Coordinates of C-alpha atoms (C1' of nucleotides) in Angstrom, one line a residue:
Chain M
X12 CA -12.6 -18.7 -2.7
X13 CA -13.4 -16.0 -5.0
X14 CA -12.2 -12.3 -5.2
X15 CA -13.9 -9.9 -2.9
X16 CA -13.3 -5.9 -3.1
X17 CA -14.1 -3.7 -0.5
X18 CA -16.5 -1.2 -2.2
X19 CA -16.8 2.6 -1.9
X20 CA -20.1 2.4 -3.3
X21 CA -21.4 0.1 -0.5
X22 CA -18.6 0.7 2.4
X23 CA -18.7 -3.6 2.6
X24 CA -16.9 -5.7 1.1
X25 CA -18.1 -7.8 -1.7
X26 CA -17.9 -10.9 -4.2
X27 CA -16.3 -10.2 -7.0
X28 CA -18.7 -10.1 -10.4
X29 CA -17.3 -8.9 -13.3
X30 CA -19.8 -7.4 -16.1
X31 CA -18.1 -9.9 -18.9
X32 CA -15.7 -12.0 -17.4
X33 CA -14.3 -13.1 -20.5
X34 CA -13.4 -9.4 -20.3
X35 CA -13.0 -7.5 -16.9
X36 CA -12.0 -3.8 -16.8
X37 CA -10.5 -2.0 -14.5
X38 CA -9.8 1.6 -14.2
X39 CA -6.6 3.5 -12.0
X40 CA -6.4 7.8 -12.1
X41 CA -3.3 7.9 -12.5
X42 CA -0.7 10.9 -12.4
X43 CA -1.0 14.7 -13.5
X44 CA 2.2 15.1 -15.2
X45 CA 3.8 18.4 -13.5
X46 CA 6.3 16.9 -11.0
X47 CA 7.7 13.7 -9.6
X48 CA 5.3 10.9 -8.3
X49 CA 5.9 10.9 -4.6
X50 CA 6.0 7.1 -2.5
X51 CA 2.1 7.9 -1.8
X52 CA 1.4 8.0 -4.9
X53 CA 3.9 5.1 -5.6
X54 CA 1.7 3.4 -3.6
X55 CA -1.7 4.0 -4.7
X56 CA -0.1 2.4 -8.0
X57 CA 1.4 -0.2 -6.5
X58 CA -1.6 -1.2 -5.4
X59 CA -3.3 -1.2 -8.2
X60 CA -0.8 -2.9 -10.0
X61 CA -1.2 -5.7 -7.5
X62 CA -5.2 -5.7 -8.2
X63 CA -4.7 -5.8 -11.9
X64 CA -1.6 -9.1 -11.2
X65 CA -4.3 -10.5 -9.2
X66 CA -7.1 -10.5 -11.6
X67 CA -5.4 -11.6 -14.8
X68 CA -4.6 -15.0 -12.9
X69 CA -7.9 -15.1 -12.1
X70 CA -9.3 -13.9 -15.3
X71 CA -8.3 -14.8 -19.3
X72 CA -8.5 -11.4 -20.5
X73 CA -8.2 -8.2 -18.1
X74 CA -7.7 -4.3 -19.3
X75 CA -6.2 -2.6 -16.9
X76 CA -6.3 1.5 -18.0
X77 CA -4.4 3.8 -16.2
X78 CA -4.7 7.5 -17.8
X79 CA -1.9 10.4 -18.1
X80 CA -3.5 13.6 -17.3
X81 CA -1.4 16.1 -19.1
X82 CA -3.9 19.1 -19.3
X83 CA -4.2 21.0 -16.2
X84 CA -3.8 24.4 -14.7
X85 CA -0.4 22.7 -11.8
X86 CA 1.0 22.4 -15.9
X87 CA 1.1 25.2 -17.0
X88 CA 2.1 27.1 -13.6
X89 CA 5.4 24.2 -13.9
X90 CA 6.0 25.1 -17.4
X91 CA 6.0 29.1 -16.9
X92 CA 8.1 28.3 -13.7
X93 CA 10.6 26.3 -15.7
X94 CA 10.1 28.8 -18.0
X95 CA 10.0 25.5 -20.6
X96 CA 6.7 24.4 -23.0
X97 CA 4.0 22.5 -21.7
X98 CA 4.6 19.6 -23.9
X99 CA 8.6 19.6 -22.3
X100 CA 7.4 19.5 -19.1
X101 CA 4.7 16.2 -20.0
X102 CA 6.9 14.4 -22.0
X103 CA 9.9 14.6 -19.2
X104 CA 7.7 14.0 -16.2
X105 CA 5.7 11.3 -17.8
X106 CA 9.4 9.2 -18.8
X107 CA 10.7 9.9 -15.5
X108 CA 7.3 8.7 -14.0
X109 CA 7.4 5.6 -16.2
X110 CA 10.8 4.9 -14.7
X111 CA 9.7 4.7 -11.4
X112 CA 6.7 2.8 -12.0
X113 CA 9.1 0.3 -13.8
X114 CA 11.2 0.4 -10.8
X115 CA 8.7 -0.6 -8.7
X116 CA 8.3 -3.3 -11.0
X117 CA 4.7 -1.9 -11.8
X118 CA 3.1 -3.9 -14.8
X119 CA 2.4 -1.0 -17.6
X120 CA -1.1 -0.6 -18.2
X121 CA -2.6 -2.3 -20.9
X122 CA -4.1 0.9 -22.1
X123 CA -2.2 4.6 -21.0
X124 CA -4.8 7.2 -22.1
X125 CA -3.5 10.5 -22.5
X126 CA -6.3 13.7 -21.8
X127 CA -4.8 15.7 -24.6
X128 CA -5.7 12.4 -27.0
X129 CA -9.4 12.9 -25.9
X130 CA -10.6 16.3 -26.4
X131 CA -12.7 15.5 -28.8
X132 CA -14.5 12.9 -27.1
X133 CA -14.8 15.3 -23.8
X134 CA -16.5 17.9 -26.4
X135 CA -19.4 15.1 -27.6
X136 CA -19.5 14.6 -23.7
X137 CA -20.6 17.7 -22.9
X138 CA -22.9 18.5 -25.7
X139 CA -24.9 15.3 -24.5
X140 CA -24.6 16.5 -21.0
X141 CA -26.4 20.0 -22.2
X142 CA -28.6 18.2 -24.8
X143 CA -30.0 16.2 -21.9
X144 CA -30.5 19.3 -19.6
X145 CA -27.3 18.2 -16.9
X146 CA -25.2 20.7 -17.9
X147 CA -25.7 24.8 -19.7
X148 CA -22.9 26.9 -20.8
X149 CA -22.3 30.7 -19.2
X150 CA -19.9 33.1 -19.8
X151 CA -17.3 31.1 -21.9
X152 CA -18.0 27.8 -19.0
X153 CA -20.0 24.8 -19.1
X154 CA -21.2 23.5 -15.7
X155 CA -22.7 20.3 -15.1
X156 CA -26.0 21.0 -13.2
X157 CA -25.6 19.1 -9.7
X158 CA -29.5 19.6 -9.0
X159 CA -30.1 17.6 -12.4
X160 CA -29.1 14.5 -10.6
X161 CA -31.4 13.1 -7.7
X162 CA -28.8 10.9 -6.4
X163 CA -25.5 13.2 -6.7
X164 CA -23.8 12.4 -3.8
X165 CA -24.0 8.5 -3.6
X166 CA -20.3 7.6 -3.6
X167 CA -19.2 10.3 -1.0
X168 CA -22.1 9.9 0.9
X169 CA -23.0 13.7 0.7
X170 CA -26.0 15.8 0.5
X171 CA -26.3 18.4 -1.6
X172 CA -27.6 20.3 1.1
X173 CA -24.2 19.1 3.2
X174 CA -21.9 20.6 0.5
X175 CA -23.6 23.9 -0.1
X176 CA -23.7 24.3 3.9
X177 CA -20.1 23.6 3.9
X178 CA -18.5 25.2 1.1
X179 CA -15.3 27.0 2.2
X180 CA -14.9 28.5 -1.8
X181 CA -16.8 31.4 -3.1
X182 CA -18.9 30.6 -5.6
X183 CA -18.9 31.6 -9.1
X184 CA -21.2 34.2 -10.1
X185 CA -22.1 31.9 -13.6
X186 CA -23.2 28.8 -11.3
X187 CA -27.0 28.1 -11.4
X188 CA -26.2 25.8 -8.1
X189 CA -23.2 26.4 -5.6
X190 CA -22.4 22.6 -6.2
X191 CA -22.2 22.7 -10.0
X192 CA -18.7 22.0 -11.8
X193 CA -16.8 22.6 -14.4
X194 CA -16.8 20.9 -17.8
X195 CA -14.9 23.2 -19.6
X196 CA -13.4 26.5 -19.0
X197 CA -12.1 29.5 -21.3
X198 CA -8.7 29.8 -22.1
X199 CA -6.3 32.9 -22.7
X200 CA -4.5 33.3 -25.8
X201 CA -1.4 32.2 -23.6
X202 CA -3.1 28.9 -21.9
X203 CA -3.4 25.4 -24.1
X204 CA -6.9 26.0 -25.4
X205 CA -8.9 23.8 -28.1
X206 CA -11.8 24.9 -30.4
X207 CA -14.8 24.5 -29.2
X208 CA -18.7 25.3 -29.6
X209 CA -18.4 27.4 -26.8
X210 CA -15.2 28.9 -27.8
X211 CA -11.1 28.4 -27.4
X212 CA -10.8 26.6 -24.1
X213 CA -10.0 23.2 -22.1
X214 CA -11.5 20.6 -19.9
X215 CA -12.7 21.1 -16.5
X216 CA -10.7 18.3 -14.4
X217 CA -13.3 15.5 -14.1
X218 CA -14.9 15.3 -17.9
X219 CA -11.5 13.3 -19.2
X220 CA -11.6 10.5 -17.1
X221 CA -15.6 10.4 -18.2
X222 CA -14.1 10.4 -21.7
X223 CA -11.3 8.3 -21.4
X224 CA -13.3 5.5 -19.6
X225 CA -16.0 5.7 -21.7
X226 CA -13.9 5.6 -24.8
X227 CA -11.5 2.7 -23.6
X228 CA -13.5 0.7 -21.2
X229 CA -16.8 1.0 -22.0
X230 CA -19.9 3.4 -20.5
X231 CA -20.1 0.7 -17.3
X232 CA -16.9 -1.3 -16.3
X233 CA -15.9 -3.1 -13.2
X234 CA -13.4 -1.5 -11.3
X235 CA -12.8 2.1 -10.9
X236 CA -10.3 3.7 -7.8
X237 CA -7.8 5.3 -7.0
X238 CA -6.1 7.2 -3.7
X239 CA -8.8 7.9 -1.1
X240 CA -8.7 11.6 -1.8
X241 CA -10.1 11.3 -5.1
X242 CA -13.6 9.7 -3.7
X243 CA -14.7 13.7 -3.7
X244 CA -14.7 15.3 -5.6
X245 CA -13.2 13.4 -8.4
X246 CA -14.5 10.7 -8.2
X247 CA -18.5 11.5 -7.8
X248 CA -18.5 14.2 -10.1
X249 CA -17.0 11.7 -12.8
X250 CA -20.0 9.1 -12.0
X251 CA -22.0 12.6 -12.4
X252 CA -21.2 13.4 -16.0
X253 CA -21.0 9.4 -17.4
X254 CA -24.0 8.1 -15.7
X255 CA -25.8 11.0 -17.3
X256 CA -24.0 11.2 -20.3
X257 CA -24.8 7.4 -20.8
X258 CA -28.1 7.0 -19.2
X259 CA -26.7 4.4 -17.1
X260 CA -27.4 3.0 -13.3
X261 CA -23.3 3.2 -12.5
X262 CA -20.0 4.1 -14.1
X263 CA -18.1 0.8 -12.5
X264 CA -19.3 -1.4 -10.3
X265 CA -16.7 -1.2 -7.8
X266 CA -15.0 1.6 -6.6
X267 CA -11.4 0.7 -4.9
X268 CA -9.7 3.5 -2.9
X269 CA -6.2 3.2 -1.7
X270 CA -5.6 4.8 1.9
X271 CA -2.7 7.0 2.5
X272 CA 1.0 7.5 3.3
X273 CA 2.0 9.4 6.3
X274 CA 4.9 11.2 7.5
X275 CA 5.4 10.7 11.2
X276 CA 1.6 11.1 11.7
X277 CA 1.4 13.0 8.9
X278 CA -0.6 13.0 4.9
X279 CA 2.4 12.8 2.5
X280 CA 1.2 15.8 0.1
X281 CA 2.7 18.0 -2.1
X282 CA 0.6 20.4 -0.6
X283 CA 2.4 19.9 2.8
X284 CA 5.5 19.2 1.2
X285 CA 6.3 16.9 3.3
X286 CA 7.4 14.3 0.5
X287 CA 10.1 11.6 -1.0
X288 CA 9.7 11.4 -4.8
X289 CA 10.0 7.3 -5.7
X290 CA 12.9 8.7 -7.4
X291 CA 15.0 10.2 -4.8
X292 CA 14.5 6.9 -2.9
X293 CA 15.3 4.7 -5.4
X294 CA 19.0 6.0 -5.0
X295 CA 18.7 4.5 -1.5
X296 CA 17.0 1.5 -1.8
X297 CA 16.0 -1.2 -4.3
X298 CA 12.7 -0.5 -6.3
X299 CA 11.8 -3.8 -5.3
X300 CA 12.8 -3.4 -1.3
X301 CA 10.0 -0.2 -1.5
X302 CA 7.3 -2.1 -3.2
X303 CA 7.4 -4.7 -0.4
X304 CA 7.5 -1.4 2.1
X305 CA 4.2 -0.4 0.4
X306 CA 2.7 -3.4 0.5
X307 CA 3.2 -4.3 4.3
X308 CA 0.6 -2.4 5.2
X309 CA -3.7 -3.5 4.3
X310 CA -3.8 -1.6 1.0
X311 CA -6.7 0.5 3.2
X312 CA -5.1 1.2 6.1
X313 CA -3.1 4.1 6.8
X314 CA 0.9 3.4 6.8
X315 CA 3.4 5.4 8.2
X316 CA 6.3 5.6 5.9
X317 CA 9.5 5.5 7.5
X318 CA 13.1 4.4 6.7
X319 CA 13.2 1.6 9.3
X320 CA 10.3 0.4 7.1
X321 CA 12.5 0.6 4.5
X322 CA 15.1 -1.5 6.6
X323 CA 12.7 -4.1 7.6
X324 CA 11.6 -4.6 3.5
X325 CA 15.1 -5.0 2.7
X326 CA 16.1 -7.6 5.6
X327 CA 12.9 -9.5 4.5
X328 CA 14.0 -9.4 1.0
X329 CA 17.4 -10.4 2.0
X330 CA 15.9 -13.9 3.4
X331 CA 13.5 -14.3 0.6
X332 CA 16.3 -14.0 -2.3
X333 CA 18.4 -16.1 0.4
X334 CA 15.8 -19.0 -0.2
X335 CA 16.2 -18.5 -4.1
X336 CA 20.0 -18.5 -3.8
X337 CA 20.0 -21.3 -1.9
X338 CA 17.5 -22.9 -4.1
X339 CA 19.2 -22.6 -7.7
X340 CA 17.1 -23.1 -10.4
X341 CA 13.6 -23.5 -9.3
X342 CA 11.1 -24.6 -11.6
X343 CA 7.6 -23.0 -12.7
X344 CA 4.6 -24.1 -9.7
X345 CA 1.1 -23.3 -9.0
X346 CA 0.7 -20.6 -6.6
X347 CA -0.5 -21.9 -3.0
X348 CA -4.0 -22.0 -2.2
X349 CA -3.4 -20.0 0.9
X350 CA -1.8 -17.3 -0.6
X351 CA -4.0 -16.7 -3.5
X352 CA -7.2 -16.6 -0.8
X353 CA -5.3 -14.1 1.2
X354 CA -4.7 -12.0 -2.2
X355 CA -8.3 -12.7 -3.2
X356 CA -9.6 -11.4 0.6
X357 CA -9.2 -7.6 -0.2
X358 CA -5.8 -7.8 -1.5
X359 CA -4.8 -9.1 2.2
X360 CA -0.7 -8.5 1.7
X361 CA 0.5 -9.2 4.9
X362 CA -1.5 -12.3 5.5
X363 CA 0.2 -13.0 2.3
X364 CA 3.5 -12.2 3.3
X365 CA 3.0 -14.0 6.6
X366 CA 2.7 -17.3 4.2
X367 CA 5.4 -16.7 2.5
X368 CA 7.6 -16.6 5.5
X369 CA 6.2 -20.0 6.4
X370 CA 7.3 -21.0 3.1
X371 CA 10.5 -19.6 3.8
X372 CA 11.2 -21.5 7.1
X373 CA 9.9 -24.6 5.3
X374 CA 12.6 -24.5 2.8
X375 CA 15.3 -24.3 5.5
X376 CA 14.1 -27.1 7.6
X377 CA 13.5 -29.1 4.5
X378 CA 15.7 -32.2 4.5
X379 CA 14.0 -34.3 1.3
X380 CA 16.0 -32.5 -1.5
X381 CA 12.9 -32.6 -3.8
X382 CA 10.2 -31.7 -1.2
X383 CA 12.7 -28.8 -0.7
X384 CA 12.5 -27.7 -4.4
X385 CA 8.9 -28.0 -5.0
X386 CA 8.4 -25.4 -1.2
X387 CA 11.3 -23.2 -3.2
X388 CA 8.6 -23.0 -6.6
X389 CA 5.8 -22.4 -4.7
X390 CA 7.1 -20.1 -2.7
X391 CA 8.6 -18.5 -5.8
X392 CA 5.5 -18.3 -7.5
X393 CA 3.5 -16.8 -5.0
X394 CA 6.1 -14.3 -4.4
X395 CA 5.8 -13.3 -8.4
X396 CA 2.3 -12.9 -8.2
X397 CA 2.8 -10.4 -5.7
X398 CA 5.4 -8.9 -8.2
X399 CA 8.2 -9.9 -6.1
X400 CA 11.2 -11.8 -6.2
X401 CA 11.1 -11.4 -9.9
X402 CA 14.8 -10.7 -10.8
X403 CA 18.6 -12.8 -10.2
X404 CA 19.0 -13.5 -6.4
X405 CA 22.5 -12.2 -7.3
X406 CA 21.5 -9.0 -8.9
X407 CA 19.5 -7.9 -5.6
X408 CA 22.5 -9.0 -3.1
X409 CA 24.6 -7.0 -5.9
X410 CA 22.9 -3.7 -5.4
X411 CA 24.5 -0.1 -4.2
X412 CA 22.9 2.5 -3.4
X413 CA 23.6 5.5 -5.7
X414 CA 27.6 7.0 -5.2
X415 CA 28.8 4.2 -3.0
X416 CA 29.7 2.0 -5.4
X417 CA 32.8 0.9 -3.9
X418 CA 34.8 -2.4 -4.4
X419 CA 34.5 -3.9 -8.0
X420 CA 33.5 -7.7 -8.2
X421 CA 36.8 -8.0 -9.2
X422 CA 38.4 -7.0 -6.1
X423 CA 36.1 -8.9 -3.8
X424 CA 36.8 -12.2 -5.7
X425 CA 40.6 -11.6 -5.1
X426 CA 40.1 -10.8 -1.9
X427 CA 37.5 -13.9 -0.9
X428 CA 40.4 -15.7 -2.3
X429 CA 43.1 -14.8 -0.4
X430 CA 41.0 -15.5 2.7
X431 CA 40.0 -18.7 1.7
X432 CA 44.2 -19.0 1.3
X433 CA 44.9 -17.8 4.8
X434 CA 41.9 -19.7 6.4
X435 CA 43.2 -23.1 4.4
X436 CA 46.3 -21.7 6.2
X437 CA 44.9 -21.7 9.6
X438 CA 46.3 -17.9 9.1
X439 CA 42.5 -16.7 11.0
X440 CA 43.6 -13.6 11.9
X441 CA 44.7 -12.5 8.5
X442 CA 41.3 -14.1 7.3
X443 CA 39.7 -11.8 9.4
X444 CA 41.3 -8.9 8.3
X445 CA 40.2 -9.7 5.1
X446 CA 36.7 -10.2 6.3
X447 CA 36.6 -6.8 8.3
X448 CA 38.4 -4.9 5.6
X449 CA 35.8 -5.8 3.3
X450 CA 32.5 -5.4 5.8
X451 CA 34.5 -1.7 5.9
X452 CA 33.2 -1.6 2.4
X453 CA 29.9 -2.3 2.7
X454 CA 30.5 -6.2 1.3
X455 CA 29.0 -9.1 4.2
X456 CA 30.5 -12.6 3.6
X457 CA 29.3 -15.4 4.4
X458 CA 31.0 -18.9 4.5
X459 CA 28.6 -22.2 3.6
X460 CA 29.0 -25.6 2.5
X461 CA 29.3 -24.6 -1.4
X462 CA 32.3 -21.9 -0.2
X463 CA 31.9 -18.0 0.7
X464 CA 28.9 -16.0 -1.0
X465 CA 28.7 -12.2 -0.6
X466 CA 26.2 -9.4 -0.3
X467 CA 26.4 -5.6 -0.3
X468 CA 25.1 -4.4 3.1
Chain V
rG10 C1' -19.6 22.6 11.7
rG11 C1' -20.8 18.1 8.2
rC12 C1' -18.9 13.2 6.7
rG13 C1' -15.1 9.4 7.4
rC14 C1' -10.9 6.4 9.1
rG15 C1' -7.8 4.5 12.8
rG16 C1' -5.9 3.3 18.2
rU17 C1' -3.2 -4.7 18.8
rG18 C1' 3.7 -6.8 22.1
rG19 C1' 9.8 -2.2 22.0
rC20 C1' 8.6 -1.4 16.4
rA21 C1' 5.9 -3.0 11.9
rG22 C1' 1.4 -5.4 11.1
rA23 C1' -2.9 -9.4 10.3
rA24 C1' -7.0 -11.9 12.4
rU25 C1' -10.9 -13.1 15.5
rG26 C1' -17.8 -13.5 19.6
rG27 C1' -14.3 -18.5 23.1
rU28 C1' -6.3 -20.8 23.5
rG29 C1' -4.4 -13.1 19.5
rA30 C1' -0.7 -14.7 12.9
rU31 C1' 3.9 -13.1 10.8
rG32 C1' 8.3 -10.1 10.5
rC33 C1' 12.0 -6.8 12.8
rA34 C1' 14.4 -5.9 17.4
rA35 C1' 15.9 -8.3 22.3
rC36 C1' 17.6 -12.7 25.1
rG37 C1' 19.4 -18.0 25.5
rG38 C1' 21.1 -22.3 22.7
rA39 C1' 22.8 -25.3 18.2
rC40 C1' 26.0 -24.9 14.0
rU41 C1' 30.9 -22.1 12.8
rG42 C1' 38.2 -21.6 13.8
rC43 C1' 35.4 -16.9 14.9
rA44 C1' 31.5 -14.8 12.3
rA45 C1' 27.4 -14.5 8.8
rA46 C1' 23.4 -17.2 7.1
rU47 C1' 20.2 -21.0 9.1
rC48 C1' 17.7 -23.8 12.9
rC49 C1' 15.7 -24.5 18.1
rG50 C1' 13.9 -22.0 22.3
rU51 C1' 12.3 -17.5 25.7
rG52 C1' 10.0 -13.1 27.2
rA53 C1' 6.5 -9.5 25.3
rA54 C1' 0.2 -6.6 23.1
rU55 C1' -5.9 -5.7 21.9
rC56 C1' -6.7 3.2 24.5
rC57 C1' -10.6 4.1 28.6
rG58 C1' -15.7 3.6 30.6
rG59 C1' -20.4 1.4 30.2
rG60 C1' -23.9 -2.1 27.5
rU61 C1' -25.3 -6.9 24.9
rU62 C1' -23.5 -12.0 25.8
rC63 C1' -22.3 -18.0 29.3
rG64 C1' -18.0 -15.4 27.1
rA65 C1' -15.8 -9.0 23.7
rU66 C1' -9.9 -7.3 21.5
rU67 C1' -14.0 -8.3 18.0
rC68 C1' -20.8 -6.2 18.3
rC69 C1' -23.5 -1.4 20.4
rC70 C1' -23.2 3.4 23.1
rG71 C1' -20.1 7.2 25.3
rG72 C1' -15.2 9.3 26.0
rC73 C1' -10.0 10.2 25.0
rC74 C1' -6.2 10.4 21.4
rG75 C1' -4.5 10.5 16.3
rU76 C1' -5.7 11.4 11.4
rG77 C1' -8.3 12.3 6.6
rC78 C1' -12.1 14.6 3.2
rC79 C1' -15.5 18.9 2.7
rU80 C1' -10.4 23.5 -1.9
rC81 C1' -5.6 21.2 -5.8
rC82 C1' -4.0 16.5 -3.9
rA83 C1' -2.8 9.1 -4.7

RNA sequence: GGCGCGGUGGCAGAAUGGUGAUGCAACGGACUGCAAAUCCGUGAAUCCGGGUUCGAUUCCCGGCCGUGCCUCCA
């Protein structure tokens, strides 16, 4: 079976055919730096991340880019809020959002552009833009010239006719066209601002991931997405300025777009306000407990977030690490055929995860002590692919959530102990005590063949 | 107003032109000193109305409900 992507482009869902594939490239928008991601966009990377996983099995070499933007107007309205410098409030909200990534055990990107690395290159943009007649400059601005393109529109599905009909914003006096954009905009002695031949100013929002793609990837590369949202105006206005920049039929050859989070019915946005930063959650659960609670849903489809779904990752998690505890040491295996043509059906994650619980039963009912260990390393390797399951089985039944620390390891060994004491003691009522007394604490126990194991609740 | 997405058991969530996965929850049993974990078993679903078809949850049309984009947004 081979990869197949559901295409913006074509609204169908397609083989996969890279451009070079010795080389495939694939592009994610990722974060303005100005606050803290929020789970939806946790899980637009999350899914991205899983794309990327997915295609370097399949492929030797894979770039996966995922830019910062750290130029925009949200910025510098954070930084005079904060009353703090622009580059203070980048450089803290891009480590923090690194953190989160890395706790939702998000591969980094291969490449991280940064926009402020790649004014230059917007700049040469642009002046190909205007030296092919797509874009003109007025009143400090350069617009790109929708009319210039016959087929503006393709990826949205819009007619220019549509959008002028149903613009809600007043146009700008300076636009030749009520659907032309900005490229670049003038900047106040107080605002970032970078020389320019049209004077001190800064990129329009679309132009750097033109620049960056372009500069990184290539002018045509396979895989371009991010959250649905982005499909327009983002998204087309970028194909805009690099298919005429470059002359070419497409920008990527696949556009992937991630659907979203809701809140009881709900868009998660920080428009709403409505939102749990990855961070703030992270004190409750494990990073790894809300990847699976992103992935359980089509990556497509809408999801609901919620913390029973929360609840439900972490039971499931619970059971998987059980297998790996109960496993030991399991050695490296090929991942299942099944699996991998779920993954490779449009990223299919809970037919995935359906397989994996198949696995999981298999282990248990397992009597041959080597059949047993090779269902343990598949089912161990398809559950890394998926970037699960990755850390010590101990280390996840280990983990508190943040200020309830409680019992040191210490103190639960003693007491496991001196139950195992009164139980060799037929003493059961002081061993339940002991039991109870430490389930008060948040610590289960459970009793097996090898002697008593624990977990945090 | 224009364009789009979705409506599957109590909940989450796949798939499919012909007996509708999987997980959580519930219930019964095995195991256990009792539990937990695990195993075995039970009950439980395709929004409504038309159409196409031998047959529709699936395809088409209409409706209802929910939701998104059209303006910053993953």
């Amino acid at each position: 079976m081979a990869l197949q992507l559901y295409n913006t482009l074509t609204r169908a869902k397609e083989v996969f055919v890279p451009v070079d594939a010795s080389h495939v490239r694939i592009y994610c928008c990722g974060p303005t730096v100005y606050s803290y991601a929020h789970i939806g966009n946790g899980r637009t990377f999350t899914a991205f991340d899983l794309l990327a996983r997915v295609m370097k099995h399949l492929y030797p070499t894979v770039t996966y880019a995922r830019n910062i933007t750290d130029v925009d107007d949200k910025i510098m309205d954070r930084a005079k809020a904060l009353g703090q410098s622009i580059e203070t409030v980048t450089e803290t909200t891009t480590a923090q959002f690194h953190a989160d990534m890395d706790a939702l055990n998000l591969l980094r990107p291969d490449v991280e552009p940064r926009a402020t690395g790649h004014i230059d290159a917007m700049i040469a943009m642009i002046e190909r833009l205007i030296a092919g007649g797509h874009a003109y400059a007025a009143e400090g601005h350069v617009l790109f010239n929708v009319p210039s393109m016959p087929d503006y529109g393709r990826l949205s599905r819009r007619s220019q006719d549509e959008m002028i009909a149903g613009a809600r914003v007043e146009v700008a006096p300076y636009k030749k066209s009520p659907a032309d954009f900005i490229l670049w905009k003038p900047s106040a002695e107080d605002q970032p601002g970078w020389d320019s031949p049209w004077g001190r100013g800064r990129p329009g929002w679309h132009i750097e991931c033109s620049a960056m793609t372009a500069a990184h990837l290539g002018p045509v590369f396979d895989v371009h997405g991010g959250g649905l949202d982005l499909i327009f105006p983002h998204h087309e206005n970028e194909i805009a300025q690099s298919r005429c920049a470059h002359g070419t039929p497409v920008m990527a050859n696949y556009w992937v777009h991630a659907g979203f989070l809701t809140m009881s019915g709900d868009k998660m946005s920080k428009s709403l306000g409505n939102i749990f930063t990855v961070a703030e959650l992270l004190d409750e659960v494990p990073g790894e407990a809300l990847r699976l609670a992103l992935l359980q849903a089509h990556y497509r489809q809408p999801l609901d977030f919620s913390k029973e779904g929360l609840r439900q990752a972490r039971a499931t998690l619970d059971r998987w690490y059980g297998v790996l505890r109960a496993a030991g040491t399991v050695p490296a295996a090929k991942v299942p055929d099944e699996v991998l043509a779920a993954l490779e059906d449009d990223l299919n994650t809970p037919l995935a995860f359906s397989l994996l619980h198949e696995l999981a039963n298999r282990f248990h009912k397992e009597t041959d002590e080597g059949a047993r260990r090779a269902v343990a390393a598949s089912f161990k390797a398809a559950a890394n692919l998926m970037g699960l399951l990755t850390q010590d089985p101990e280390a996840w039944f280990r983990w508190t959530p943040k200020g309830a620390e409680g019992l040191d390891e210490a103190a639960i060994q003693a007491a496991i102990q001196a139950r195992k004491d009164a139980r060799a003691a037929k003493n059961f009522a002081e061993a339940d005590r002991i039991r109870k007394d430490l389930l008060d604490q948040g610590v289960v126990l459970e009793d097996g063949p090898q002697g008593t194991t624990w977990k945090r609740a």
